[in-house]
Tab-separated table of C-alpha atoms in Angstrom:
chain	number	residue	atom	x	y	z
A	1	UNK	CA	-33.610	83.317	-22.412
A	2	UNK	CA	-32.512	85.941	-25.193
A	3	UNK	CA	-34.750	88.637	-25.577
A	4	UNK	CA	-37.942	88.529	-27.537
A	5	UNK	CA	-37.360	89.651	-31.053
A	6	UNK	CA	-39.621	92.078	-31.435
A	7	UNK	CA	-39.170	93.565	-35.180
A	8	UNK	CA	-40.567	92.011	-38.302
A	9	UNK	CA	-38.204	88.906	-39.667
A	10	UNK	CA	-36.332	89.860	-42.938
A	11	UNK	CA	-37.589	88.422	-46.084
A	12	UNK	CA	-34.272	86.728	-46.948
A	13	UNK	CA	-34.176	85.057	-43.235
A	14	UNK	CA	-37.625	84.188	-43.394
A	15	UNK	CA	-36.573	81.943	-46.267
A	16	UNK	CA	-34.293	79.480	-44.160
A	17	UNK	CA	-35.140	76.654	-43.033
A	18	UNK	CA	-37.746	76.018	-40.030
A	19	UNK	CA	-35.475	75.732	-36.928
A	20	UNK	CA	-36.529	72.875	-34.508
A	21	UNK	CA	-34.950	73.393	-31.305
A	22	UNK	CA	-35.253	69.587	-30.256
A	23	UNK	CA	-33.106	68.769	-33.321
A	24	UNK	CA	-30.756	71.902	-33.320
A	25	UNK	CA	-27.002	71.492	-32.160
A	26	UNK	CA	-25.712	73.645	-29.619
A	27	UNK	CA	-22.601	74.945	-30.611
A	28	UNK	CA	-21.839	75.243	-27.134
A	29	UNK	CA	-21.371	71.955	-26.556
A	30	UNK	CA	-18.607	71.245	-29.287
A	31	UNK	CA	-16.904	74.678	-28.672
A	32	UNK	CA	-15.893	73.336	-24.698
A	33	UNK	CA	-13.915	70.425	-26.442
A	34	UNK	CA	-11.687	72.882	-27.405
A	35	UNK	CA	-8.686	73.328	-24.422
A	36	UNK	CA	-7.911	76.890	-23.401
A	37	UNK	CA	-4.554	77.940	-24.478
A	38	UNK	CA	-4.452	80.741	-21.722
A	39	UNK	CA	-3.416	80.887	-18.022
A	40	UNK	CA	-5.484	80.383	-15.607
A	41	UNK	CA	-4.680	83.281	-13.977
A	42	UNK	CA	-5.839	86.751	-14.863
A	43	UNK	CA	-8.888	85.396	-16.834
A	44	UNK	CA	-12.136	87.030	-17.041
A	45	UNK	CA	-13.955	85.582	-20.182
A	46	UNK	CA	-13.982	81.633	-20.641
A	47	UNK	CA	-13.055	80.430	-23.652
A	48	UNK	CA	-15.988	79.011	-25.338
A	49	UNK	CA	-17.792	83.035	-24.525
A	50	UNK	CA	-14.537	84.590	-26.909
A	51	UNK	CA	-15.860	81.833	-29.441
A	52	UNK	CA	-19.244	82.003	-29.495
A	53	UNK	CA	-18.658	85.698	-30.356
A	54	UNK	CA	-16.366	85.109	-33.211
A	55	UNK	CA	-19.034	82.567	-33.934
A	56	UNK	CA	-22.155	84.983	-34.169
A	57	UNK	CA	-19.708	87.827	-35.640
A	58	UNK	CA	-19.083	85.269	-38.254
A	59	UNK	CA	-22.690	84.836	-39.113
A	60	UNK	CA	-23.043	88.119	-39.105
A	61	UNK	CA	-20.759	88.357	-41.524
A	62	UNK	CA	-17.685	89.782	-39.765
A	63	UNK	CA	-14.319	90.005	-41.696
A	64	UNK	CA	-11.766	90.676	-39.444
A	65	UNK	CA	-10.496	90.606	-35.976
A	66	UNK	CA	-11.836	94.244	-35.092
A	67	UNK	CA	-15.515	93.581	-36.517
A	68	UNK	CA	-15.630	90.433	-34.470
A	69	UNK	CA	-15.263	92.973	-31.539
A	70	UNK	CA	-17.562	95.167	-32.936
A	71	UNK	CA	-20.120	92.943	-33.048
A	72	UNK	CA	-19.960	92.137	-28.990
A	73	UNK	CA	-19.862	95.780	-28.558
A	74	UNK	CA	-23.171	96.071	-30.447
A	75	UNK	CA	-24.870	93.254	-28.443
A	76	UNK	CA	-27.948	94.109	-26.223
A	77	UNK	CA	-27.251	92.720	-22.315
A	78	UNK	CA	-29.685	89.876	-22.682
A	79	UNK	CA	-27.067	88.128	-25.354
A	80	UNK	CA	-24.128	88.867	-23.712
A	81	UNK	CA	-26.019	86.908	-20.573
A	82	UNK	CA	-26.706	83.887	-22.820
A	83	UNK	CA	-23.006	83.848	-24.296
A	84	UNK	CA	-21.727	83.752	-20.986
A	85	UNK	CA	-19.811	87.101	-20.317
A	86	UNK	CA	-19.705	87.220	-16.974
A	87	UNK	CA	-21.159	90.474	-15.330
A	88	UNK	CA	-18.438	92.855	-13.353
A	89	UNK	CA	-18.889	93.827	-9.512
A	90	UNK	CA	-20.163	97.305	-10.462
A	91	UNK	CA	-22.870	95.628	-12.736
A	92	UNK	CA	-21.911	95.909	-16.420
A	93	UNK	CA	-21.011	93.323	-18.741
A	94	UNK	CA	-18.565	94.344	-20.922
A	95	UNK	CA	-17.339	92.017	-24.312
A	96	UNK	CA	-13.650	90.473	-24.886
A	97	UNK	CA	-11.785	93.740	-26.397
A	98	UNK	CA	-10.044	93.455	-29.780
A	99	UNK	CA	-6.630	92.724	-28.498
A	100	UNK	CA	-8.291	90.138	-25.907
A	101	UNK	CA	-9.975	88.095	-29.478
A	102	UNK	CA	-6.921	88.609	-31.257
A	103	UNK	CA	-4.420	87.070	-28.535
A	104	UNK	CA	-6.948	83.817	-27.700
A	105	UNK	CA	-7.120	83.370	-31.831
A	106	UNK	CA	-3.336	83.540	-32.498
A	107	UNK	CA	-2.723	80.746	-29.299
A	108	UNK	CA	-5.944	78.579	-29.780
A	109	UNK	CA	-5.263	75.010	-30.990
A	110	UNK	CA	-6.316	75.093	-34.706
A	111	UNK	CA	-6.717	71.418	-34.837
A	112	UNK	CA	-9.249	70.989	-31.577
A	113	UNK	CA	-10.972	74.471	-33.516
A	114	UNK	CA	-11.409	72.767	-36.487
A	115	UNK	CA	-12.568	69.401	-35.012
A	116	UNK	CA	-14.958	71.050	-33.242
A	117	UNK	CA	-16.186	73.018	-35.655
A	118	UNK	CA	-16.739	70.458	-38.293
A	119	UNK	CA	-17.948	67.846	-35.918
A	120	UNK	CA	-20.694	70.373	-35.299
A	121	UNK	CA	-21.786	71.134	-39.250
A	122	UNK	CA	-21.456	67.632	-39.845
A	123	UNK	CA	-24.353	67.022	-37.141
A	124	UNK	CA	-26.545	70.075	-38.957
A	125	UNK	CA	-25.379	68.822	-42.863
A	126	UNK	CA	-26.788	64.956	-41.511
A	127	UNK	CA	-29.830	66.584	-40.001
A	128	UNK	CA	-31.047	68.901	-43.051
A	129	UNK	CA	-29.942	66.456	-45.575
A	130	UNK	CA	-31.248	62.804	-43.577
A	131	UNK	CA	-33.497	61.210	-46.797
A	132	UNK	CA	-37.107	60.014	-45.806
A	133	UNK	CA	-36.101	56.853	-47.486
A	134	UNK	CA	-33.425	54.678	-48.690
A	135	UNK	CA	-30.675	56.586	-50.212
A	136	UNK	CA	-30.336	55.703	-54.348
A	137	UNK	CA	-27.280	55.988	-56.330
A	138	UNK	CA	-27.914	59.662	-56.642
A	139	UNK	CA	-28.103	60.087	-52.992
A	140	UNK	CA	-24.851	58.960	-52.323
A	141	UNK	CA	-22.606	61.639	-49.954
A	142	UNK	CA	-19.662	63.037	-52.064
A	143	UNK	CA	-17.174	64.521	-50.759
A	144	UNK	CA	-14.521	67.304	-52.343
A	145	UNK	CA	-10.580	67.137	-50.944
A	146	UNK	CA	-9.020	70.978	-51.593
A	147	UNK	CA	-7.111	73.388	-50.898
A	148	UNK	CA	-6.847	76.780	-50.541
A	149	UNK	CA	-3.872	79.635	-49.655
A	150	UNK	CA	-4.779	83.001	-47.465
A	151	UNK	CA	-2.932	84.916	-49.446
A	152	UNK	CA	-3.231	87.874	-47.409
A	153	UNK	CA	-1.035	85.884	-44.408
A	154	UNK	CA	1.986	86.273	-45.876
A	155	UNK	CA	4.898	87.952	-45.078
A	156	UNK	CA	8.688	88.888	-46.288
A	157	UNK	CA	9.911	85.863	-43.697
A	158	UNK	CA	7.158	83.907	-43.847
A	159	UNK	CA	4.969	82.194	-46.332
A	160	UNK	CA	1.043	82.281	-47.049
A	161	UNK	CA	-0.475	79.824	-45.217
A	162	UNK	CA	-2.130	77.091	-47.328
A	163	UNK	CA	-5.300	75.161	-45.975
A	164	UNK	CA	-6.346	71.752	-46.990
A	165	UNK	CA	-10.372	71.023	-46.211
A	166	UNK	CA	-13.157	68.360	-46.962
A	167	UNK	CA	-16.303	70.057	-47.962
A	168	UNK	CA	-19.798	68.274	-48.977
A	169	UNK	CA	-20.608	68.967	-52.382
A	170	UNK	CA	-23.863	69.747	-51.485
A	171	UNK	CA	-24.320	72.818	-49.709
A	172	UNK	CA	-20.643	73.334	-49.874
A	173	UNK	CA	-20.247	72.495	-45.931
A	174	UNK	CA	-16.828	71.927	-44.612
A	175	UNK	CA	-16.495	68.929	-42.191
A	176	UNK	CA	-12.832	69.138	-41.779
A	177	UNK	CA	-9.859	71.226	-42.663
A	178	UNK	CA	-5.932	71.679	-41.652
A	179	UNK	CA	-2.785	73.535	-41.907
A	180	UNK	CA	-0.805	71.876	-44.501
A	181	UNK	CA	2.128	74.999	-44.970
A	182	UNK	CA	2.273	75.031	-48.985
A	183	UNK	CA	0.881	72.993	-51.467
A	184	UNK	CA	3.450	70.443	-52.245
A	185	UNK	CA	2.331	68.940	-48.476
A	186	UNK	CA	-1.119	68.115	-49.166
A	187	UNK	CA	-0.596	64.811	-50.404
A	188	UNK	CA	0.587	64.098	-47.019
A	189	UNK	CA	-2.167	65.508	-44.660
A	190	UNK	CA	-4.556	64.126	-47.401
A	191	UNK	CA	-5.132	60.883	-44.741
A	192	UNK	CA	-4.482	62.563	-41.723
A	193	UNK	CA	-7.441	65.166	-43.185
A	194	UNK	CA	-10.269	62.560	-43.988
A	195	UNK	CA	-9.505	59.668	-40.872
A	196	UNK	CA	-12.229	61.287	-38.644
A	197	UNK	CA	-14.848	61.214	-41.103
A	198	UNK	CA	-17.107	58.060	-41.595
A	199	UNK	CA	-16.749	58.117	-45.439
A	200	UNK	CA	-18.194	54.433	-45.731
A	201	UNK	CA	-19.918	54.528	-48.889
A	202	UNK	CA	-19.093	58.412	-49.721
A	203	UNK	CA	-17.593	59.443	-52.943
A	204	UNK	CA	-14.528	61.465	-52.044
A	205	UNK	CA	-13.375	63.676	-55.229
A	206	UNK	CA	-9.755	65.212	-55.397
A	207	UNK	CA	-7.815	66.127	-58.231
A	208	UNK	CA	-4.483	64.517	-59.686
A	209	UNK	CA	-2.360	66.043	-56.680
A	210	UNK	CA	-3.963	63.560	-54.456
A	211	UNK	CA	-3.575	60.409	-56.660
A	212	UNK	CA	-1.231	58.722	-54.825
A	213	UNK	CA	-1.425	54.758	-55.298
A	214	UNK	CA	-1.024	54.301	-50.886
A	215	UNK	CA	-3.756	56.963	-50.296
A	216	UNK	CA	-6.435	55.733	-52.972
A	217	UNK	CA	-6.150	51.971	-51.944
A	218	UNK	CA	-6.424	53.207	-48.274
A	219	UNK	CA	-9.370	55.337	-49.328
A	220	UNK	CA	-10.829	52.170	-50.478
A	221	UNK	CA	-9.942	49.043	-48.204
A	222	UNK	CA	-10.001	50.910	-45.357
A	223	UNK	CA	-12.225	53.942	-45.050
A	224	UNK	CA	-14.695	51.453	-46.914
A	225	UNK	CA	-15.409	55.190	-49.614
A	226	UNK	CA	-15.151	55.402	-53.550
A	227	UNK	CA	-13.336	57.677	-55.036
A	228	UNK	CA	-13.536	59.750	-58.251
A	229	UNK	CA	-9.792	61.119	-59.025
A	230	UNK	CA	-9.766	64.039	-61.864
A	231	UNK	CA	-6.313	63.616	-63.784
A	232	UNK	CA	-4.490	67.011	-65.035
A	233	UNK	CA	-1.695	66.556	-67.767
A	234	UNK	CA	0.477	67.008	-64.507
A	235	UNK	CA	-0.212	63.395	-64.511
A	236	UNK	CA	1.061	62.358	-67.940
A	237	UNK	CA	1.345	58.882	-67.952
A	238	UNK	CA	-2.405	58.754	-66.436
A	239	UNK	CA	-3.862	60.695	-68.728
A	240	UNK	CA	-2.322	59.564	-71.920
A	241	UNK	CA	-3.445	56.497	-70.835
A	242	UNK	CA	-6.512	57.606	-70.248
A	243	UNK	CA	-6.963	59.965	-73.418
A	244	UNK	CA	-6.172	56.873	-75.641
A	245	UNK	CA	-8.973	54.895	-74.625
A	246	UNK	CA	-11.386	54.346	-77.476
A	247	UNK	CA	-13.425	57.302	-77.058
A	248	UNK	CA	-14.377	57.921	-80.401
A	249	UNK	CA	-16.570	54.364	-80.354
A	250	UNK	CA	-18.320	55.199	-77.434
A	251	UNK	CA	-21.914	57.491	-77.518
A	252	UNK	CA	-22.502	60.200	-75.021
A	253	UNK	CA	-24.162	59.185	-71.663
A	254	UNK	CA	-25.341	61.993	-70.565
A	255	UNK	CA	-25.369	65.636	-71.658
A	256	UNK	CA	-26.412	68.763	-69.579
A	257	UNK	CA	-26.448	72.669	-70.087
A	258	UNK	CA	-26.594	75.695	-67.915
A	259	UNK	CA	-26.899	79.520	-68.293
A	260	UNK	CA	-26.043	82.155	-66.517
A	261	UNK	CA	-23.872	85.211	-65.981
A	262	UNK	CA	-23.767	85.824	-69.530
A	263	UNK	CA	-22.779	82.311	-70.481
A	264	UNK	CA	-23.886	79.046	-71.449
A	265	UNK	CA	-22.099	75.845	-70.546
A	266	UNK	CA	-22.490	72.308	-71.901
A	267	UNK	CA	-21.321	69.304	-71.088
A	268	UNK	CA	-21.268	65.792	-72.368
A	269	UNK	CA	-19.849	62.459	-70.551
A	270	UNK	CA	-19.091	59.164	-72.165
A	271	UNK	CA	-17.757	56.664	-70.063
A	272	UNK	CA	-15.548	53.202	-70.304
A	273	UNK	CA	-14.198	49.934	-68.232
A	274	UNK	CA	-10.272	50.167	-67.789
A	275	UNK	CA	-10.014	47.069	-65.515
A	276	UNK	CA	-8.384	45.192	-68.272
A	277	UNK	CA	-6.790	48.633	-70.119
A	278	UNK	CA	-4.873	50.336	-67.071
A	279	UNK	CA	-4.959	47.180	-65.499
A	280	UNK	CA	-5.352	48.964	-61.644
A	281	UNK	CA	-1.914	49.801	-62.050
A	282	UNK	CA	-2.409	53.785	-61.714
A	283	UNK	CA	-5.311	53.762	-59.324
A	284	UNK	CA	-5.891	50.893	-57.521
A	285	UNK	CA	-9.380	49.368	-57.602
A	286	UNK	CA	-10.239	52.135	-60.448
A	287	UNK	CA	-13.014	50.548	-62.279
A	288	UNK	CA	-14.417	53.398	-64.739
A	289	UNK	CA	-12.529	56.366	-66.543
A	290	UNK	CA	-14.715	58.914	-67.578
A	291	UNK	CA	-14.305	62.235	-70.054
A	292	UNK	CA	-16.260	64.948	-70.156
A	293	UNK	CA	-16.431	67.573	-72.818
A	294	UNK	CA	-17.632	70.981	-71.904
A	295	UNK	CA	-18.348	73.794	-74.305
A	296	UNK	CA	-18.562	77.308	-73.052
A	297	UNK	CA	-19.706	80.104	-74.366
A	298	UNK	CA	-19.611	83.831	-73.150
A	299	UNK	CA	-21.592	86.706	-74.209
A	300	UNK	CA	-18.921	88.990	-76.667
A	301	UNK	CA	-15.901	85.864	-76.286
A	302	UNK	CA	-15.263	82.670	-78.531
A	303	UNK	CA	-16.487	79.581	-77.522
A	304	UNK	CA	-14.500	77.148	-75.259
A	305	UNK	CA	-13.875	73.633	-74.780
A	306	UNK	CA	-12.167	71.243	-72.418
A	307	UNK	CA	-11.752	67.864	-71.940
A	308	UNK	CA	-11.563	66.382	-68.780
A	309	UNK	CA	-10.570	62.705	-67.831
A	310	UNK	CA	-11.336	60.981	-64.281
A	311	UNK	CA	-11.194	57.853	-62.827
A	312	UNK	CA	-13.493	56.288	-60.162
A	313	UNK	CA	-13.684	53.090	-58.253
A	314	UNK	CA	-17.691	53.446	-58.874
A	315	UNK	CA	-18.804	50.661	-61.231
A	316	UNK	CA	-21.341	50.872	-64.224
A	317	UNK	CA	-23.523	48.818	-62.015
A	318	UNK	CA	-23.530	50.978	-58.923
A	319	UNK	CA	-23.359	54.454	-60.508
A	320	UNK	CA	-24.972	56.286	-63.254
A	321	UNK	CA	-22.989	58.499	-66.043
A	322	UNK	CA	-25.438	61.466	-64.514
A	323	UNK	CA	-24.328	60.762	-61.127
A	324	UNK	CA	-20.970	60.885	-62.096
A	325	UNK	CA	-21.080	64.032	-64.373
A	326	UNK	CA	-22.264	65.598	-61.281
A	327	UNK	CA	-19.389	64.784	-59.172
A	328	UNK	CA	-17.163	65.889	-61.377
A	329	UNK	CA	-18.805	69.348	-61.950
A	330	UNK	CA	-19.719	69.448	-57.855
A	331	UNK	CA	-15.891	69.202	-57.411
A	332	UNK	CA	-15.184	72.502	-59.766
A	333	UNK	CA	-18.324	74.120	-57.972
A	334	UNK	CA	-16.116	73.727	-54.640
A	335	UNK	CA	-14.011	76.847	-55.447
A	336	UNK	CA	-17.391	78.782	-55.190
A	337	UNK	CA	-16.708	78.252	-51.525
A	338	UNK	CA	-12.975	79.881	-51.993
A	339	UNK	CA	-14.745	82.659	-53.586
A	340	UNK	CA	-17.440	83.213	-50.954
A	341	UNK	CA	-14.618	83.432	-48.318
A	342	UNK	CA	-12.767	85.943	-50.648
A	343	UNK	CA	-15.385	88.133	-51.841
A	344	UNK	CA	-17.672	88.014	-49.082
A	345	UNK	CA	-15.473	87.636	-46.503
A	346	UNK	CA	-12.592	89.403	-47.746
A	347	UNK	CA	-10.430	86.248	-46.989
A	348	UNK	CA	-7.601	87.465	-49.376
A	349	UNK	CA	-7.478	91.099	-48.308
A	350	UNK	CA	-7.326	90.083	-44.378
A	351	UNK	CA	-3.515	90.592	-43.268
A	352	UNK	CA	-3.705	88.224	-40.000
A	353	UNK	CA	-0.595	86.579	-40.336
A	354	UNK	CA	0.253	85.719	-36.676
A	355	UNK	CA	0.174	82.524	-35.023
A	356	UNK	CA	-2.866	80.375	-35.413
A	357	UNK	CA	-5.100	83.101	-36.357
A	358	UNK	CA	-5.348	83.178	-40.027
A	359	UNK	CA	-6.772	79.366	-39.619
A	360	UNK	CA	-9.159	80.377	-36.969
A	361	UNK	CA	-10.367	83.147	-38.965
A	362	UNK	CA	-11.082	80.599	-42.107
A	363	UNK	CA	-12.681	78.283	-39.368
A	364	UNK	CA	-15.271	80.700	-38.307
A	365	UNK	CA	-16.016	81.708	-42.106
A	366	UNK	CA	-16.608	78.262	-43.094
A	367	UNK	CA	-18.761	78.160	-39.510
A	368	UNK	CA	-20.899	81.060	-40.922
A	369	UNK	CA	-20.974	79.599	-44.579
A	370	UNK	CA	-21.691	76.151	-44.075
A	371	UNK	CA	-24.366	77.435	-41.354
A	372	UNK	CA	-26.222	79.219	-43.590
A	373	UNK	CA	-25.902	77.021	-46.032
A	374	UNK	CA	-27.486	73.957	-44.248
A	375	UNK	CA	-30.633	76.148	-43.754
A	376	UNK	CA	-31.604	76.779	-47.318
A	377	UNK	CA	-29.601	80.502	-47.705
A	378	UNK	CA	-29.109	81.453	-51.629
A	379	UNK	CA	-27.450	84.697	-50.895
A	380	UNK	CA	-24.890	84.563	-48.114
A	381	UNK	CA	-23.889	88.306	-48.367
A	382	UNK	CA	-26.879	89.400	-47.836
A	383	UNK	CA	-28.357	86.912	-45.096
A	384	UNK	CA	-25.303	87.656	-42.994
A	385	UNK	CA	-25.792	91.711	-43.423
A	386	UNK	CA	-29.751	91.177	-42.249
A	387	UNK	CA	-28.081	89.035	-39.258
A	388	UNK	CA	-25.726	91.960	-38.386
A	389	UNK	CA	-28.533	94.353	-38.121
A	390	UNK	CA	-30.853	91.910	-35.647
A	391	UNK	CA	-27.643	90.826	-33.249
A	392	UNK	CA	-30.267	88.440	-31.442
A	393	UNK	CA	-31.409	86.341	-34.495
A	394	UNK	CA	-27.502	85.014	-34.521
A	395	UNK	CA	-27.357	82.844	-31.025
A	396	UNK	CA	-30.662	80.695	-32.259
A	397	UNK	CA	-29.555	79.916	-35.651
A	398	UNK	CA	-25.938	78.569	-33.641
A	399	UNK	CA	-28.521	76.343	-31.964
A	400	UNK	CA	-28.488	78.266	-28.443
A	401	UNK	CA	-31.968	79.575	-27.106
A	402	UNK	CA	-31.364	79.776	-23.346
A	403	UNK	CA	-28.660	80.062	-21.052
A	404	UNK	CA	-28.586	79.683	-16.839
A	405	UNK	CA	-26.826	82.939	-15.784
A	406	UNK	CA	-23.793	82.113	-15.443
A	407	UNK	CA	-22.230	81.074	-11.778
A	408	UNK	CA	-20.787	83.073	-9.778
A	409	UNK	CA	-22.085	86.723	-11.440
């Protein structure tokens, strides 16, 4: 068992969610899915030990490869017994040195990481979000399709490597992600990216990138999902199509305003049939195009506006324009995830460039965010710094409470 935590529980840990240990994943268990790149000779540390420390360094808010050391380092005995480090001959357990994380995350298989990883916040998302009831229109899972570049992973014969993930809009937790090389190939990983996932009856969201007429209708007939497609003048025949509809004849659905940061936002959403205009032509099985106005405006700057025109195979009948206003604006609210990686995490400034461990680095960040996340935290920077401080409150919220020694030690 890890030790008893003996001092007083931080206010802003207090304020996640109750942990039940009968309902709790163990990250363990998805971690030994993932094959061990290494030989089997020379090895000391198994693989799923390196991992669970990036994991907990993660959580507690580590941003590179040296503070994920630094965190075993700083780890009392009793949780280095529970990860699984093996204790030497002479007595001492000692924690996978910098260079020994750093090789096992540039060889690691990025796709069996990521797998694992968002198999496992998948299970914690269903768990904290499971409705006492029957889900409702606005219950419905949505979904968000991006991507994002580490811009820090570049180098003079190499480009920055370029991510493609599916994150809930709620809670912002990322079920799965991939390697796509630049941006231009995420159209292509776009169904290799979402066929794990049961999306029957999700809403996925994506921008115009991703309307492409094979991967909506498979979206559709075969992954049994809607989708809700925003469309970018880099779609011009889409959205003059869509910007001629007759708008100007139709009231506003919905309206909704929000303040903060020294601005105020509004936004309206008026939406129409285009069965019979864009006759599924476009997007196949596209039953509704929406537009949304938004008006922003920021203390000591001019006021703003934007138009914004969507599609979605939703129809009036089985959505609401409030519902859908909300996807739209959930799919924007997706880059706050990019910036939590950047600012808190420092994603952009890291320069790991080698191998696969630039992705495994974004893995365990998205690990630590979508965590966190799932348990009710409103301020990640500063849950993971009161996690850092108390190394033992990291294992339980990963879902791990005991451990057997491990054999042979």
């Amino acid at each position: 068992m890890p030790a008893a935590v003996s001092s007083p529980i931080p206010a802003v840990l207090a304020k996640l969610g109750l942990l039940d240990a009968d309902q709790v994943a163990d990250l363990r268990t998805f971690l030994e899915s993932v094959p061990d790149p290494r030989s089997r000779r020379g090895r000391w540390y198994s693989l799923t030990a390196i991992l669970l420390v990036c994991a907990c360094a993660a959580v507690s808010g580590a941003r590179s490869i040296d503070e994920l050391a630094e965190w075993g380092e700083r780890a009392p005995n009793s949780l280095l017994v529970v990860i699984g480090i093996r204790r030497h001959p002479l007595g001492w357990r000692r924690t996978p040195s910098r260079t020994t994380i750093g090789r096992v995350l540039e060889a690691v298989d990025g796709d069996a990481l990521d797998q694992a990883v968002g198999a496992y916040l998948a299970d914690r998302h269903h768990t904290a979000t499971r409705p006492p009831g029957p889900s409702g229109p606005g219950q419905r899972p949505v979904i968000a399709v991006d991507g994002k570049a580490l811009k820090g992973s570049a180098r003079l014969a190499a480009r920055r490597r370029h991510l493609l993930s599916a994150v809930t809009h709620h809670r912002a937790v990322t079920l799965a992600q991939t390697e796509v090389g630049a941006k231009t190939n995420e159209t292509t990983h776009f169904r290799p990216l979402l066929e794990p996932l049961d999306l029957t009856g999700t809403l996925v969201t994506f921008d115009a990138l991703h309307s492409v007429q094979a991967n909506v209708a498979w979206l559709v007939e075969i992954k049994k999902a809607h989708y809700l497609a925003v469309i970018k003048t880099n779609q011009p025949t889409a959205h003059r199509q869509l910007a001629a509809l007759p708008w100007q004849d139709i009231a506003v659905q919905h309206t909704a305003t929000t303040k903060g940061h020294g601005h105020r936002e509004s936004r309206s959403i008026k939406t129409c049939g285009i069965a019979d205009e864009l006759g599924g032509i476009a997007f196949p099985h596209a039953r509704l195009a929406i537009r949304v106005h938004r008006r922003r405006t920021q203390t000591g700057h001019r006021q703003t506006r934007e138009t914004v025109y969507a599609v979605t195979s939703l129809d009036a009948h089985q959505t609401a324009p409030a519902e859908l206003a909300g996807a739209v604006r959930g799919h924007w609210s997706v880059e706050a995830l990019h910036h939590l990686r950047d600012v808190t995490f420092a994603e952009d400034a890291s320069t790991v460039h080698t191998g696969t461990a630039p992705r495994a680095m974004a893995t365990f960040r998205n690990l630590a965010i979508g965590l966190l996340k799932t348990l009710g935290a409103n301020n990640i920077a500063k849950t993971t710094r009161a996690i850092r401080d108390q190394p033992e409150r990291a294992l339980p919220l990963l879902g791990i409470t005991n451990n057997p020694e491990p054999q042979g030690t």
